[in-house]
mmCIF file of C-alpha atoms in Angstrom:
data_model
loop_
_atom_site.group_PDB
_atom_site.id
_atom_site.type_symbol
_atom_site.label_atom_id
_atom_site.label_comp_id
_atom_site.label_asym_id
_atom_site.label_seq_id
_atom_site.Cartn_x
_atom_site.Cartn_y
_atom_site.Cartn_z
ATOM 1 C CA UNK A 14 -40.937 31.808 91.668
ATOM 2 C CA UNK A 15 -39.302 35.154 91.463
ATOM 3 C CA UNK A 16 -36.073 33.577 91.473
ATOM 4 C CA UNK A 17 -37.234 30.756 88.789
ATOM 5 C CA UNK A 18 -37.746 33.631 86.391
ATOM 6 C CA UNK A 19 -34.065 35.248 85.680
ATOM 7 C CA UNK A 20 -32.767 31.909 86.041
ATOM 8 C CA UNK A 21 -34.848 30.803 83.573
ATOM 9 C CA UNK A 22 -34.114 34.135 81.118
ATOM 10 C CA UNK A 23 -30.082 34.131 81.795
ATOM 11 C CA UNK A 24 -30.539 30.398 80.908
ATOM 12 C CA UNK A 25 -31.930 31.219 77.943
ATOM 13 C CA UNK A 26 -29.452 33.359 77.493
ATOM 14 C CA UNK A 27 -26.801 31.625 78.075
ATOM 15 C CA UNK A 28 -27.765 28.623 75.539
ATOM 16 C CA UNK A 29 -28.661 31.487 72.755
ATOM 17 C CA UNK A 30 -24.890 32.682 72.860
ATOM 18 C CA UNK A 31 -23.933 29.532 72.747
ATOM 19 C CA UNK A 32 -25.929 28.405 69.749
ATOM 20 C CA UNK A 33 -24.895 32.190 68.025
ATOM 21 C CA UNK A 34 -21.043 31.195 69.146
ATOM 22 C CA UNK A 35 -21.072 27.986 67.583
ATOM 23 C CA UNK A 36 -22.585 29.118 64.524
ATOM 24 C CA UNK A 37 -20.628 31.632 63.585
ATOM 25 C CA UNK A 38 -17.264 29.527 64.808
ATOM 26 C CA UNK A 39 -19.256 26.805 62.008
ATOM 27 C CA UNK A 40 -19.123 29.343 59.371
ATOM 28 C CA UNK A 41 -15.811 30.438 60.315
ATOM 29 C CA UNK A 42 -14.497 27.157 59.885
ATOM 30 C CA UNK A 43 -16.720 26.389 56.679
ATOM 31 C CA UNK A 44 -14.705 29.826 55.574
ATOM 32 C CA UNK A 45 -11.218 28.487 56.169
ATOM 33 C CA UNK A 46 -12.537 25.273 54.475
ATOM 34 C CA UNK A 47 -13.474 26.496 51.338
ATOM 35 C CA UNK A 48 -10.436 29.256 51.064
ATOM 36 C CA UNK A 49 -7.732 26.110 51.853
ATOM 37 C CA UNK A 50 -9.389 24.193 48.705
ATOM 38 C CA UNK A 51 -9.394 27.139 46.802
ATOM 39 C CA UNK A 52 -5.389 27.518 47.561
ATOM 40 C CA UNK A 53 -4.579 23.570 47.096
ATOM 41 C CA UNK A 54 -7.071 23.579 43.524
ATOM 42 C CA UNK A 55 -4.474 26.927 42.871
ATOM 43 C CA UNK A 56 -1.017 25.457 43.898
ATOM 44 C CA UNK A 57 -2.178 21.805 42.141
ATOM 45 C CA UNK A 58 -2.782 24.074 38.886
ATOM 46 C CA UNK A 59 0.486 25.790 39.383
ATOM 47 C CA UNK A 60 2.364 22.392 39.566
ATOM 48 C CA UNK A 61 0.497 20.740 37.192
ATOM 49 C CA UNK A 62 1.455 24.006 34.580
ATOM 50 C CA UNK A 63 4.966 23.719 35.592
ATOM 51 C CA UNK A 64 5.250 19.903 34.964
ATOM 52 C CA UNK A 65 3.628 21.172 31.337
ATOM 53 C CA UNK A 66 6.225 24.156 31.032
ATOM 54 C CA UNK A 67 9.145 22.034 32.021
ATOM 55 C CA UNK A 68 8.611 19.037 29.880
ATOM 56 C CA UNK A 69 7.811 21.508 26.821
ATOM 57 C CA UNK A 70 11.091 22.926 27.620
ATOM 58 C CA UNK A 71 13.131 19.512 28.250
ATOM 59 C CA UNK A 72 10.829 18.238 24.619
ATOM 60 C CA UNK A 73 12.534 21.401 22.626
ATOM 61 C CA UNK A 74 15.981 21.447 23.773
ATOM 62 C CA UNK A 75 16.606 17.584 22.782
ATOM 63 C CA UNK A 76 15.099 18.192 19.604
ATOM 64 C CA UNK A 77 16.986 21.349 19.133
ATOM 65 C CA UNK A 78 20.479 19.474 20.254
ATOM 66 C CA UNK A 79 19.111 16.255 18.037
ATOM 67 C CA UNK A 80 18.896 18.996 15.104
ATOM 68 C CA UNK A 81 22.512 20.153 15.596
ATOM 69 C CA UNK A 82 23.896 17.065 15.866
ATOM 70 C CA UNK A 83 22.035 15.591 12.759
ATOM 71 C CA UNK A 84 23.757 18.445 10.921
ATOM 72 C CA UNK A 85 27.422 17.523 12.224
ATOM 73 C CA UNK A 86 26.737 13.643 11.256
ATOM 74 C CA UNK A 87 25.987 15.612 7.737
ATOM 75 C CA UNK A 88 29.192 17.103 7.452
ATOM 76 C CA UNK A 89 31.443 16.023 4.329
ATOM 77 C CA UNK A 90 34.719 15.091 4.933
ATOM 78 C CA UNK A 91 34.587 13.262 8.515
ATOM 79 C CA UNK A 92 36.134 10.148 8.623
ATOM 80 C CA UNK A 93 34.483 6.946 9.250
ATOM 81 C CA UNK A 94 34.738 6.924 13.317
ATOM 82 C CA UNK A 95 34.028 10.209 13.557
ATOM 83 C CA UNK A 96 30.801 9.780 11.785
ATOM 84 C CA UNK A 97 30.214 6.636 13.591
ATOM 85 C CA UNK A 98 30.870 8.312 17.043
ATOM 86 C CA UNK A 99 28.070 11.324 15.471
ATOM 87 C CA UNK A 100 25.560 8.543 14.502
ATOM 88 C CA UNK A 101 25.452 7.224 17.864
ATOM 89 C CA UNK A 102 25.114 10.672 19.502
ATOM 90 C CA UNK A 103 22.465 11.662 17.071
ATOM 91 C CA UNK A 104 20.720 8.616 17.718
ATOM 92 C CA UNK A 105 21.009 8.918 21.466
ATOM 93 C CA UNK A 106 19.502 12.371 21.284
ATOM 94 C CA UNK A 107 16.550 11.226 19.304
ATOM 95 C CA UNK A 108 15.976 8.286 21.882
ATOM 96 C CA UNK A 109 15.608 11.178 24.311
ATOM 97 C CA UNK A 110 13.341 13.165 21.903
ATOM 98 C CA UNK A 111 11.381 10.145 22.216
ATOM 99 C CA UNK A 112 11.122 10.094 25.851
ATOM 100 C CA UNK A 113 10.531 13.906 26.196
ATOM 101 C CA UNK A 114 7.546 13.353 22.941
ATOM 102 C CA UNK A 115 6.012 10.954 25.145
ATOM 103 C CA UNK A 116 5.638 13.301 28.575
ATOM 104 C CA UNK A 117 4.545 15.826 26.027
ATOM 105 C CA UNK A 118 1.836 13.271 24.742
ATOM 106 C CA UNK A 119 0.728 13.181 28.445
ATOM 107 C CA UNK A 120 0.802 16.473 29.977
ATOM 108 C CA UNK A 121 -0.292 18.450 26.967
ATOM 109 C CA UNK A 122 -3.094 19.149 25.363
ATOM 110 C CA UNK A 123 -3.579 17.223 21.915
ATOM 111 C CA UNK A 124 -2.489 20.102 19.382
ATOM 112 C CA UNK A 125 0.721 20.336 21.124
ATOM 113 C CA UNK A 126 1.568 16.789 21.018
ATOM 114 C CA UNK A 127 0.882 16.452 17.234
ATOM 115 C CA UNK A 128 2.911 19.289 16.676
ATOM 116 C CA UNK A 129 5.708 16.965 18.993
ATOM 117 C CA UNK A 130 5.036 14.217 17.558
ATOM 118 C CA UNK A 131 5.539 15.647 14.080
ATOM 119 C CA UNK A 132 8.998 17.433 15.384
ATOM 120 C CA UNK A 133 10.430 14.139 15.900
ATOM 121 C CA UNK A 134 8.970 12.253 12.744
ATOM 122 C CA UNK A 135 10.702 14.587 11.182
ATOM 123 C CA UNK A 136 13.813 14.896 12.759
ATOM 124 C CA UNK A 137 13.881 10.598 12.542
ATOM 125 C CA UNK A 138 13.257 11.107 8.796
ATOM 126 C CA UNK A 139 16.278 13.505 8.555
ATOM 127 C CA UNK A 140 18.556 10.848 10.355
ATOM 128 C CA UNK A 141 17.457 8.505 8.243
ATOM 129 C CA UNK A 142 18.480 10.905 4.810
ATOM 130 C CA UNK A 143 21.533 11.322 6.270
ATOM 131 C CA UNK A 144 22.248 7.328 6.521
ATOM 132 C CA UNK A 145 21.097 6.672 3.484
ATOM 133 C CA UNK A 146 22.882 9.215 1.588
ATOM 134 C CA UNK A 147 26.185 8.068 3.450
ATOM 135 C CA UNK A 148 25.762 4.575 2.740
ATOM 136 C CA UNK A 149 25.884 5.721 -1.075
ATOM 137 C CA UNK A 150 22.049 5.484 -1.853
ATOM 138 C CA UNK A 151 22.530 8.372 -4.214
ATOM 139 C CA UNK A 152 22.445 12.181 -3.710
ATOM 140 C CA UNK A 153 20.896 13.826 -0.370
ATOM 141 C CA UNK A 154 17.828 14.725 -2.692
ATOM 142 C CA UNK A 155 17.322 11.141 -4.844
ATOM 143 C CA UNK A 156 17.663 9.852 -1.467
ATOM 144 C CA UNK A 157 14.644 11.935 0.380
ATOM 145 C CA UNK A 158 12.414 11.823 -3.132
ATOM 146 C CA UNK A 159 12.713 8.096 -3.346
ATOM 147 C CA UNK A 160 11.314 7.494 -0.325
ATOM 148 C CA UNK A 161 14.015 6.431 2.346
ATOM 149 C CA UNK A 162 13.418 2.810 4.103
ATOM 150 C CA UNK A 163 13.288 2.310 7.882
ATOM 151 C CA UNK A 164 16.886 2.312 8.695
ATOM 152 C CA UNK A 165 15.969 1.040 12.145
ATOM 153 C CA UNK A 166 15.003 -2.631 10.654
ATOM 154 C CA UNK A 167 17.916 -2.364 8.585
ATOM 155 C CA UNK A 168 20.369 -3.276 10.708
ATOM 156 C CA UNK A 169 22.189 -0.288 10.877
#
């Protein structure tokens, strides 16, 4: 019986460091969880305002190209294929403003993608002054306060 005793007790003993090991290994790896969501929720935020910053960026530059290029279509004195050869880069550009409006429309929020979507109403209005003045429609200004049709189901 004597012997029955400390077998018993370091029995005991050994399951309650056993149970207090695998607890605390438990928490340990309940720990590690919780700090490797925390660092993917962080890194998919990080992307995710990257992907915002980049198409912002990609959304400005064609508009700010389109813009330029809408000005050198305006230019008097350009002869007819050189003004062609500007119409179809300005309208190129504004195709991609289009793209780049519409990956703004997704990734940001809603303010920012009126304020894109207005950007390249306008800058499609401004192409369309531009044709319509050239194709003798009256001045740049009769033009715009008339009211300028949709070139694009025009034909031209």
């Amino acid at each position: 019986m004597e012997t029955i005793i400390p077998s018993a007790s370091s029995f005991a003993a050994a399951g309650l460091a056993a149970w207090w090991t695998v607890r605390g290994v438990r928490h340990q790896a309940n720990t590690q969880h919780a700090l490797a969501a925390g660092t993917q929720a962080a890194q998919r935020e990080s992307e995710a305002r990257a992907a915002r910053r980049q198409a912002y960026a990609r959304f400005i530059y064609a508009a700010v190209r389109t813009a330029g290029l809408l000005v050198r279509m305006s230019e008097a004195g350009i002869t007819e294929d050189e003004y062609r050869d500007r119409r179809e880069g300005a309208q190129q550009a504004l195709d991609e403003v289009i793209e780049h409006e519409a990956i703004v429309s997704v990734e940001g929020p809603a303010g920012v993608a009126l304020a894109a979507a207005q950007a390249r109403r306008s800058l499609d209005h401004e192409l369309a002054v531009i044709l319509a003045h050239r194709q003798a429609q009256g001045s740049r200004e009769a033009v715009e306060q008339a009211g300028v049709p949709d070139w694009r189901r025009s034909g031209e």
